[in-house]
Structure formats: structure tokens, C-alpha cells
């Protein structure tokens, strides 16, 4: 391996590690939102809806960071896919209904969106780890 190739691999590994850290942070934020979502479904009210919304905002911020880190990673390595699936976009109407109407049907809908986002993040973590292992084997 040439020095330039080693440098490229090292840059890709560093970008992959940043992406993995961001994804794990997003997974934690989604887990918190999910827990509050379940509480909101079972025994919630306006307060739990507001706390859940705050946790979703945290998750959206973490996902934006993860998405940026994954884009950087994919610039270094071309075989990571699924970046566009990293969304927690519950939707403005669903968020407003979740807080204003606050009924089990809306809560279940929002919970499904959180669960979908969690699955997407876990898939991205798995893909990132797989590519990182391949890159680290090249070193």
C-alpha cells in the first residue's frame, strides 16, 4: 500500500469513527424519546408530550450531526448506503396534534415514527461498523 493509500484509509477510518459516535448519540436520543413516547401512551398527559417533543428535538439534532458525519464518511468510502433514511421527521402536524389533542391514536402514530427512526439508525450503525472493520483490516 502506498503512503497516499494509507493516508486515504486513515482518513476514512477517522471519518467512520466520527460517524459511528454520532450515530450512537442519535440512537441514545431516540431511545430516550421512545421511552417518553411509551410513557405518554400509557399514562401521559401534556407534560409527557412536551418532554417527548423535547427528546425528539434532541434526536433530530443528533441525527443531523450523524447525517453530516456519514456524508463525510461516504466521501471517503463509497459503499455505505442509507444515509437519507436517517430522519426523525415526525411532522409538524403530528407534533402539534400530539401535544394539543394528546390522545392514544396520535401517541401511537408518533411512537411508530420513533421506532422507524431507531431501526434506521441501527441499520446505519451496523453498516458503518462493517465498513470500518474492512478499512481497519487494510491498515
N, CA and C atoms as an extended XYZ file, in Angstrom:
417
Properties=species:S:1:pos:R:3:atomname:S:1:resname:S:1:resid:I:1 pbc="F F F"
N         0.856       -1.179        0.000 N   UNK     1
C         0.000        0.000        0.000 CA  UNK     1
C         0.899        1.238        0.000 C   UNK     1
N         0.568        2.180       -0.847 N   UNK     2
C         1.362        3.404       -0.946 CA  UNK     2
C         1.046        4.330        0.230 C   UNK     2
N         1.924        5.291        0.483 N   UNK     3
C         1.631        6.261        1.554 CA  UNK     3
C         0.322        7.022        1.320 C   UNK     3
N         0.028        7.360        0.075 N   UNK     4
C        -1.238        8.050       -0.213 CA  UNK     4
C        -2.437        7.155        0.088 C   UNK     4
N        -2.337        5.882       -0.263 N   UNK     5
C        -3.420        4.944        0.031 CA  UNK     5
C        -3.591        4.768        1.527 C   UNK     5
N        -2.486        4.703        2.253 N   UNK     6
C        -2.570        4.601        3.721 CA  UNK     6
C        -3.248        5.831        4.323 C   UNK     6
N        -2.882        6.988        3.786 N   UNK     7
C        -3.484        8.233        4.272 CA  UNK     7
C        -4.983        8.232        4.000 C   UNK     7
N        -5.388        7.813        2.807 N   UNK     8
C        -6.811        7.750        2.466 CA  UNK     8
C        -7.568        6.789        3.383 C   UNK     8
N        -6.957        5.644        3.665 N   UNK     9
C        -7.591        4.678        4.578 CA  UNK     9
C        -7.712        5.287        5.967 C   UNK     9
N        -6.646        5.945        6.427 N   UNK    10
C        -6.681        6.565        7.758 CA  UNK    10
C        -7.763        7.647        7.834 C   UNK    10
N        -7.895        8.436        6.771 N   UNK    11
C        -8.933        9.470        6.751 CA  UNK    11
C       -10.325        8.839        6.772 C   UNK    11
N       -10.493        7.760        6.026 N   UNK    12
C       -11.795        7.081        6.008 CA  UNK    12
C       -12.108        6.475        7.366 C   UNK    12
N       -11.120        5.883        8.016 N   UNK    13
C       -11.334        5.299        9.349 CA  UNK    13
C       -11.724        6.396       10.339 C   UNK    13
N       -11.019        7.519       10.309 N   UNK    14
C       -11.333        8.621       11.227 CA  UNK    14
C       -12.763        9.129       10.980 C   UNK    14
N       -13.122        9.289        9.706 N   UNK    15
C       -14.479        9.747        9.380 CA  UNK    15
C       -15.516        8.718        9.824 C   UNK    15
N       -15.204        7.442        9.655 N   UNK    16
C       -16.120        6.386       10.076 CA  UNK    16
C       -16.316        6.354       11.576 C   UNK    16
N       -15.257        6.576       12.305 N   UNK    17
C       -15.369        6.602       13.774 CA  UNK    17
C       -16.210        7.781       14.238 C   UNK    17
N       -16.024        8.932       13.591 N   UNK    18
C       -16.867       10.095       13.932 CA  UNK    18
C       -18.328        9.792       13.634 C   UNK    18
N       -18.571        9.187       12.491 N   UNK    19
C       -19.953        8.850       12.115 CA  UNK    19
C       -20.558        7.865       13.107 C   UNK    19
N       -19.778        6.869       13.507 N   UNK    20
C       -20.275        5.874       14.450 CA  UNK    20
C       -20.612        6.512       15.794 C   UNK    20
N       -19.761        7.404       16.265 N   UNK    21
C       -20.030        8.110       17.522 CA  UNK    21
C       -21.310        8.937       17.413 C   UNK    21
N       -21.471        9.633       16.299 N   UNK    22
C       -22.690       10.440       16.091 CA  UNK    22
C       -23.934        9.565       16.023 C   UNK    22
N       -23.822        8.435       15.346 N   UNK    23
C       -24.961        7.517       15.251 CA  UNK    23
C       -25.342        6.962       16.614 C   UNK    23
N       -24.352        6.635       17.424 N   UNK    24
C       -24.644        6.105       18.758 CA  UNK    24
C       -25.296        7.173       19.632 C   UNK    24
N       -24.867        8.417       19.488 N   UNK    25
C       -25.509        9.519       20.211 CA  UNK    25
C       -26.962        9.664       19.768 C   UNK    25
N       -27.194        9.562       18.467 N   UNK    26
C       -28.563        9.646       17.949 CA  UNK    26
C       -29.408        8.478       18.448 C   UNK    26
N       -28.816        7.289       18.500 N   UNK    27
C       -29.547        6.112       18.999 CA  UNK    27
C       -29.965        6.320       20.451 C   UNK    27
N       -29.071        6.881       21.249 N   UNK    28
C       -29.402        7.159       22.657 CA  UNK    28
C       -30.544        8.180       22.758 C   UNK    28
N       -30.479        9.222       21.938 N   UNK    29
C       -31.531       10.249       21.962 CA  UNK    29
C       -32.873        9.662       21.531 C   UNK    29
N       -32.849        8.799       20.516 N   UNK    30
C       -34.094        8.166       20.077 CA  UNK    30
C       -34.636        7.215       21.136 C   UNK    30
N       -33.751        6.530       21.817 N   UNK    31
C       -34.184        5.631       22.884 CA  UNK    31
C       -34.900        6.411       23.983 C   UNK    31
N       -34.343        7.554       24.348 N   UNK    32
C       -34.986        8.403       25.358 CA  UNK    32
C       -36.347        8.877       24.869 C   UNK    32
N       -36.416        9.314       23.615 N   UNK    33
C       -37.697        9.754       23.052 CA  UNK    33
C       -38.693        8.603       23.035 C   UNK    33
N       -38.217        7.419       22.708 N   UNK    34
C       -39.090        6.247       22.670 CA  UNK    34
C       -39.631        5.926       24.059 C   UNK    34
N       -38.769        5.986       25.048 N   UNK    35
C       -39.214        5.718       26.419 CA  UNK    35
C       -40.282        6.723       26.849 C   UNK    35
N       -40.065        7.989       26.543 N   UNK    36
C       -41.067        9.003       26.875 CA  UNK    36
C       -42.330        8.803       26.049 C   UNK    36
N       -42.160        8.328       24.821 N   UNK    37
C       -43.324        8.045       23.988 CA  UNK    37
C       -44.175        6.941       24.575 C   UNK    37
N       -43.534        5.889       25.065 N   UNK    38
C       -44.277        4.796       25.700 CA  UNK    38
C       -44.980        5.275       26.966 C   UNK    38
N       -44.284        6.089       27.750 N   UNK    39
C       -44.908        6.648       28.945 CA  UNK    39
C       -46.115        7.496       28.560 C   UNK    39
N       -45.958        8.276       27.487 N   UNK    40
C       -47.041        9.134       27.027 CA  UNK    40
C       -48.250        8.307       26.602 C   UNK    40
N       -48.009        7.174       25.971 N   UNK    41
C       -49.102        6.297       25.544 CA  UNK    41
C       -49.828        5.711       26.754 C   UNK    41
N       -49.053        5.255       27.732 N   UNK    42
C       -49.635        4.534       28.863 CA  UNK    42
C       -50.235        5.428       29.933 C   UNK    42
N       -49.556        6.511       30.253 N   UNK    43
C       -50.041        7.299       31.383 CA  UNK    43
C       -49.801        8.793       31.201 C   UNK    43
N       -49.627        9.185       29.976 N   UNK    44
C       -49.175       10.541       29.730 CA  UNK    44
C       -50.250       11.590       29.763 C   UNK    44
N       -49.775       12.763       29.569 N   UNK    45
C       -50.592       13.955       29.502 CA  UNK    45
C       -49.783       15.013       28.797 C   UNK    45
N       -50.129       16.246       29.026 N   UNK    46
C       -49.457       17.347       28.340 CA  UNK    46
C       -47.972       17.406       28.691 C   UNK    46
N       -47.633       17.149       29.954 N   UNK    47
C       -46.229       17.229       30.371 CA  UNK    47
C       -45.391       16.168       29.668 C   UNK    47
N       -45.876       14.937       29.649 N   UNK    48
C       -45.106       13.877       28.996 CA  UNK    48
C       -45.008       14.122       27.486 C   UNK    48
N       -46.045       14.698       26.888 N   UNK    49
C       -45.988       15.042       25.461 CA  UNK    49
C       -44.925       16.102       25.201 C   UNK    49
N       -44.839       17.079       26.085 N   UNK    50
C       -43.833       18.125       25.926 CA  UNK    50
C       -42.414       17.584       26.124 C   UNK    50
N       -42.235       16.725       27.115 N   UNK    51
C       -40.918       16.127       27.346 CA  UNK    51
C       -40.536       15.246       26.157 C   UNK    51
N       -41.491       14.456       25.660 N   UNK    52
C       -41.230       13.617       24.486 CA  UNK    52
C       -40.820       14.491       23.306 C   UNK    52
N       -41.518       15.596       23.087 N   UNK    53
C       -41.183       16.505       21.983 CA  UNK    53
C       -39.773       17.056       22.151 C   UNK    53
N       -39.396       17.374       23.384 N   UNK    54
C       -38.045       17.865       23.646 CA  UNK    54
C       -37.005       16.794       23.308 C   UNK    54
N       -37.295       15.560       23.678 N   UNK    55
C       -36.376       14.449       23.370 CA  UNK    55
C       -36.298       14.207       21.858 C   UNK    55
N       -37.422       14.391       21.168 N   UNK    56
C       -37.410       14.268       19.709 CA  UNK    56
C       -36.578       15.379       19.070 C   UNK    56
N       -36.649       16.572       19.633 N   UNK    57
C       -35.808       17.663       19.134 CA  UNK    57
C       -34.334       17.315       19.317 C   UNK    57
N       -33.988       16.748       20.488 N   UNK    58
C       -32.606       16.312       20.727 CA  UNK    58
C       -32.194       15.255       19.706 C   UNK    58
N       -33.102       14.329       19.428 N   UNK    59
C       -32.803       13.262       18.468 CA  UNK    59
C       -32.622       13.830       17.061 C   UNK    59
N       -33.448       14.788       16.674 N   UNK    60
C       -33.313       15.403       15.354 CA  UNK    60
C       -31.961       16.093       15.221 C   UNK    60
N       -31.537       16.780       16.261 N   UNK    61
C       -30.235       17.446       16.247 CA  UNK    61
C       -29.101       16.424       16.144 C   UNK    61
N       -29.199       15.355       16.900 N   UNK    62
C       -28.179       14.308       16.857 CA  UNK    62
C       -28.144       13.635       15.488 C   UNK    62
N       -29.308       13.452       14.877 N   UNK    63
C       -29.364       12.838       13.551 CA  UNK    63
C       -28.792       13.752       12.480 C   UNK    63
N       -28.976       15.041       12.617 N   UNK    64
C       -28.363       15.974       11.658 CA  UNK    64
C       -26.839       15.864       11.716 C   UNK    64
N       -26.300       15.787       12.915 N   UNK    65
C       -24.859       15.618       13.082 CA  UNK    65
C       -24.409       14.280       12.492 C   UNK    65
N       -25.159       13.220       12.771 N   UNK    66
C       -24.819       11.891       12.247 CA  UNK    66
C       -24.885       11.891       10.727 C   UNK    66
N       -25.890       12.545       10.168 N   UNK    67
C       -26.031       12.594        8.712 CA  UNK    67
C       -24.827       13.303        8.090 C   UNK    67
N       -24.407       14.413        8.682 N   UNK    68
C       -23.240       15.133        8.165 CA  UNK    68
C       -21.985       14.271        8.263 C   UNK    68
N       -21.824       13.586        9.381 N   UNK    69
C       -20.649       12.716        9.547 CA  UNK    69
C       -20.690       11.541        8.572 C   UNK    69
N       -21.873       11.012        8.309 N   UNK    70
C       -21.983        9.925        7.344 CA  UNK    70
C       -21.696       10.405        5.926 C   UNK    70
N       -22.111       11.606        5.588 N   UNK    71
C       -21.770       12.148        4.274 CA  UNK    71
C       -20.252       12.260        4.128 C   UNK    71
N       -19.593       12.737        5.169 N   UNK    72
C       -18.133       12.826        5.129 CA  UNK    72
C       -17.518       11.435        4.974 C   UNK    72
N       -18.085       10.486        5.684 N   UNK    73
C       -17.586        9.114        5.602 CA  UNK    73
C       -17.780        8.553        4.194 C   UNK    73
N       -18.930        8.806        3.605 N   UNK    74
C       -19.185        8.268        2.269 CA  UNK    74
C       -18.339        8.949        1.207 C   UNK    74
N       -17.883       10.143        1.481 N   UNK    75
C       -16.935       10.759        0.552 CA  UNK    75
C       -15.626        9.978        0.556 C   UNK    75
N       -15.301        9.396        1.692 N   UNK    76
C       -14.075        8.599        1.809 CA  UNK    76
C       -14.295        7.155        1.357 C   UNK    76
N       -15.462        6.631        1.609 N   UNK    77
C       -15.767        5.236        1.288 CA  UNK    77
C       -17.118        5.208        0.583 C   UNK    77
N       -17.171        4.587       -0.571 N   UNK    78
C       -18.384        4.679       -1.387 CA  UNK    78
C       -19.435        3.614       -1.101 C   UNK    78
N       -19.169        2.639       -0.228 N   UNK    79
C       -20.152        1.557       -0.082 CA  UNK    79
C       -21.010        1.631        1.173 C   UNK    79
N       -21.162        2.796        1.778 N   UNK    80
C       -22.105        2.967        2.880 CA  UNK    80
C       -23.371        3.573        2.304 C   UNK    80
N       -24.498        2.927        2.545 N   UNK    81
C       -25.763        3.376        1.972 CA  UNK    81
C       -26.775        3.659        3.092 C   UNK    81
N       -27.859        4.321        2.723 N   UNK    82
C       -28.968        4.503        3.656 CA  UNK    82
C       -28.939        5.798        4.430 C   UNK    82
N       -28.088        6.729        4.028 N   UNK    83
C       -27.977        7.974        4.783 CA  UNK    83
C       -29.302        8.739        4.790 C   UNK    83
N       -29.979        8.774        3.671 N   UNK    84
C       -31.214        9.549        3.593 CA  UNK    84
C       -32.317        8.980        4.477 C   UNK    84
N       -32.158        7.759        4.944 N   UNK    85
C       -33.171        7.160        5.801 CA  UNK    85
C       -33.086        7.659        7.239 C   UNK    85
N       -32.058        8.428        7.549 N   UNK    86
C       -31.890        8.896        8.920 CA  UNK    86
C       -32.729       10.146        9.154 C   UNK    86
N       -33.942        9.924        9.476 N   UNK    87
C       -34.862       11.027        9.721 CA  UNK    87
C       -35.732       10.694       10.928 C   UNK    87
N       -36.030       11.711       11.699 N   UNK    88
C       -36.995       11.571       12.776 CA  UNK    88
C       -38.163       12.468       12.462 C   UNK    88
N       -38.351       12.780       11.244 N   UNK    89
C       -39.361       13.733       10.854 CA  UNK    89
C       -40.744       13.219       11.232 C   UNK    89
N       -41.146       13.545       12.428 N   UNK    90
C       -42.473       13.171       12.908 CA  UNK    90
C       -43.514       13.989       12.153 C   UNK    90
N       -43.118       15.165       11.754 N   UNK    91
C       -44.017       16.037       11.007 CA  UNK    91
C       -44.619       17.089       11.916 C   UNK    91
N       -44.713       18.293       11.400 N   UNK    92
C       -45.240       19.390       12.205 CA  UNK    92
C       -46.658       19.157       12.674 C   UNK    92
N       -47.511       18.638       11.785 N   UNK    93
C       -48.898       18.391       12.158 CA  UNK    93
C       -48.990       17.324       13.243 C   UNK    93
N       -48.233       16.227       13.075 N   UNK    94
C       -48.261       15.156       14.077 CA  UNK    94
C       -47.747       15.665       15.417 C   UNK    94
N       -46.705       16.484       15.393 N   UNK    95
C       -46.176       17.028       16.644 CA  UNK    95
C       -47.194       17.927       17.319 C   UNK    95
N       -47.831       18.777       16.535 N   UNK    96
C       -48.834       19.677       17.109 CA  UNK    96
C       -50.014       18.876       17.649 C   UNK    96
N       -50.484       17.899       16.869 N   UNK    97
C       -51.592       17.068       17.346 CA  UNK    97
C       -51.220       16.295       18.595 C   UNK    97
N       -49.975       15.807       18.638 N   UNK    98
C       -49.528       15.024       19.784 CA  UNK    98
C       -49.647       15.830       21.074 C   UNK    98
N       -49.345       17.110       20.998 N   UNK    99
C       -49.389       17.951       22.201 CA  UNK    99
C       -50.798       18.509       22.433 C   UNK    99
N       -51.454       18.971       21.370 N   UNK   100
C       -52.757       19.621       21.536 CA  UNK   100
C       -53.902       18.629       21.734 C   UNK   100
N       -53.957       17.604       20.914 N   UNK   101
C       -55.045       16.633       21.008 CA  UNK   101
C       -54.728       15.600       22.081 C   UNK   101
N       -53.494       15.152       22.114 N   UNK   102
C       -52.995       14.214       23.119 CA  UNK   102
C       -53.952       13.057       23.367 C   UNK   102
N       -54.089       12.213       22.340 N   UNK   103
C       -54.899       11.013       22.521 CA  UNK   103
C       -54.066        9.791       22.134 C   UNK   103
N       -54.492        8.621       22.518 N   UNK   104
C       -53.696        7.412       22.272 CA  UNK   104
C       -53.405        7.147       20.797 C   UNK   104
N       -54.303        7.520       19.902 N   UNK   105
C       -54.089        7.263       18.478 CA  UNK   105
C       -52.925        8.089       17.935 C   UNK   105
N       -52.886        9.343       18.290 N   UNK   106
C       -51.783       10.204       17.861 CA  UNK   106
C       -50.494        9.738       18.527 C   UNK   106
N       -50.565        9.401       19.805 N   UNK   107
C       -49.380        8.912       20.516 CA  UNK   107
C       -48.809        7.656       19.855 C   UNK   107
N       -49.684        6.749       19.438 N   UNK   108
C       -49.230        5.521       18.767 CA  UNK   108
C       -48.583        5.834       17.421 C   UNK   108
N       -49.147        6.779       16.692 N   UNK   109
C       -48.580        7.182       15.405 CA  UNK   109
C       -47.175        7.754       15.590 C   UNK   109
N       -47.018        8.651       16.535 N   UNK   110
C       -45.717        9.259       16.804 CA  UNK   110
C       -44.730        8.190       17.266 C   UNK   110
N       -45.176        7.260       18.092 N   UNK   111
C       -44.307        6.191       18.575 CA  UNK   111
C       -43.804        5.335       17.413 C   UNK   111
N       -44.666        5.067       16.441 N   UNK   112
C       -44.264        4.286       15.267 CA  UNK   112
C       -43.170        5.008       14.492 C   UNK   112
N       -43.299        6.311       14.361 N   UNK   113
C       -42.276        7.093       13.655 CA  UNK   113
C       -40.947        7.048       14.403 C   UNK   113
N       -40.994        7.102       15.725 N   UNK   114
C       -39.763        6.999       16.527 CA  UNK   114
C       -39.141        5.619       16.332 C   UNK   114
N       -39.962        4.580       16.393 N   UNK   115
C       -39.465        3.210       16.218 CA  UNK   115
C       -38.820        3.024       14.846 C   UNK   115
N       -39.418        3.588       13.811 N   UNK   116
C       -38.846        3.501       12.463 CA  UNK   116
C       -37.474        4.181       12.408 C   UNK   116
N       -37.375        5.345       13.034 N   UNK   117
C       -36.099        6.060       13.051 CA  UNK   117
C       -35.044        5.255       13.801 C   UNK   117
N       -35.431        4.629       14.909 N   UNK   118
C       -34.489        3.794       15.655 CA  UNK   118
C       -33.972        2.651       14.791 C   UNK   118
N       -34.852        2.011       14.037 N   UNK   119
C       -34.427        0.921       13.144 CA  UNK   119
C       -33.453        1.422       12.091 C   UNK   119
N       -33.714        2.587       11.518 N   UNK   120
C       -32.822        3.151       10.509 CA  UNK   120
C       -31.447        3.464       11.086 C   UNK   120
N       -31.418        3.998       12.286 N   UNK   121
C       -30.134        4.317       12.920 CA  UNK   121
C       -29.361        3.032       13.223 C   UNK   121
N       -30.044        2.016       13.717 N   UNK   122
C       -29.358        0.746       13.998 CA  UNK   122
C       -28.786        0.137       12.718 C   UNK   122
N       -29.511        0.234       11.617 N   UNK   123
C       -29.001       -0.275       10.338 CA  UNK   123
C       -27.771        0.517        9.893 C   UNK   123
N       -27.798        1.825       10.084 N   UNK   124
C       -26.645        2.658        9.720 CA  UNK   124
C       -25.439        2.347       10.607 C   UNK   124
N       -25.681        2.095       11.895 N   UNK   125
C       -24.582        1.718       12.803 CA  UNK   125
C       -23.958        0.415       12.329 C   UNK   125
N       -24.785       -0.548       11.996 N   UNK   126
C       -24.280       -1.846       11.541 CA  UNK   126
C       -23.454       -1.692       10.260 C   UNK   126
N       -23.976       -0.938        9.299 N   UNK   127
C       -23.256       -0.731        8.039 CA  UNK   127
C       -21.935       -0.013        8.265 C   UNK   127
N       -21.950        0.999        9.128 N   UNK   128
C       -20.732        1.754        9.417 CA  UNK   128
C       -19.690        0.864       10.079 C   UNK   128
N       -20.105        0.046       11.028 N   UNK   129
C       -19.175       -0.875       11.684 CA  UNK   129
C       -18.574       -1.868       10.693 C   UNK   129
N       -19.390       -2.366        9.779 N   UNK   130
C       -18.904       -3.323        8.775 CA  UNK   130
C       -17.830       -2.678        7.901 C   UNK   130
N       -18.094       -1.471        7.423 N   UNK   131
C       -17.126       -0.791        6.566 CA  UNK   131
C       -15.874       -0.441        7.354 C   UNK   131
N       -16.039       -0.015        8.596 N   UNK   132
C       -14.868        0.296        9.427 CA  UNK   132
C       -13.982       -0.933        9.620 C   UNK   132
N       -14.602       -2.092        9.854 N   UNK   133
C       -13.810       -3.318       10.004 CA  UNK   133
C       -13.003       -3.600        8.736 C   UNK   133
N       -13.629       -3.421        7.578 N   UNK   134
C       -12.917       -3.640        6.307 CA  UNK   134
C       -11.765       -2.668        6.154 C   UNK   134
N       -12.002       -1.413        6.482 N   UNK   135
C       -10.948       -0.404        6.365 CA  UNK   135
C        -9.797       -0.694        7.329 C   UNK   135
N       -10.149       -1.045        8.561 N   UNK   136
C        -9.108       -1.311        9.543 CA  UNK   136
C        -8.297       -2.556        9.177 C   UNK   136
N        -8.890       -3.490        8.457 N   UNK   137
C        -8.156       -4.671        8.005 CA  UNK   137
C        -7.125       -4.299        6.933 C   UNK   137
N        -7.353       -3.190        6.224 N   UNK   138
C        -6.413       -2.749        5.206 CA  UNK   138
C        -5.164       -2.118        5.787 C   UNK   138
N        -5.249       -1.674        6.995 N   UNK   139
C        -4.114       -0.974        7.621 CA  UNK   139
C        -3.014       -1.902        7.855 C   UNK   139
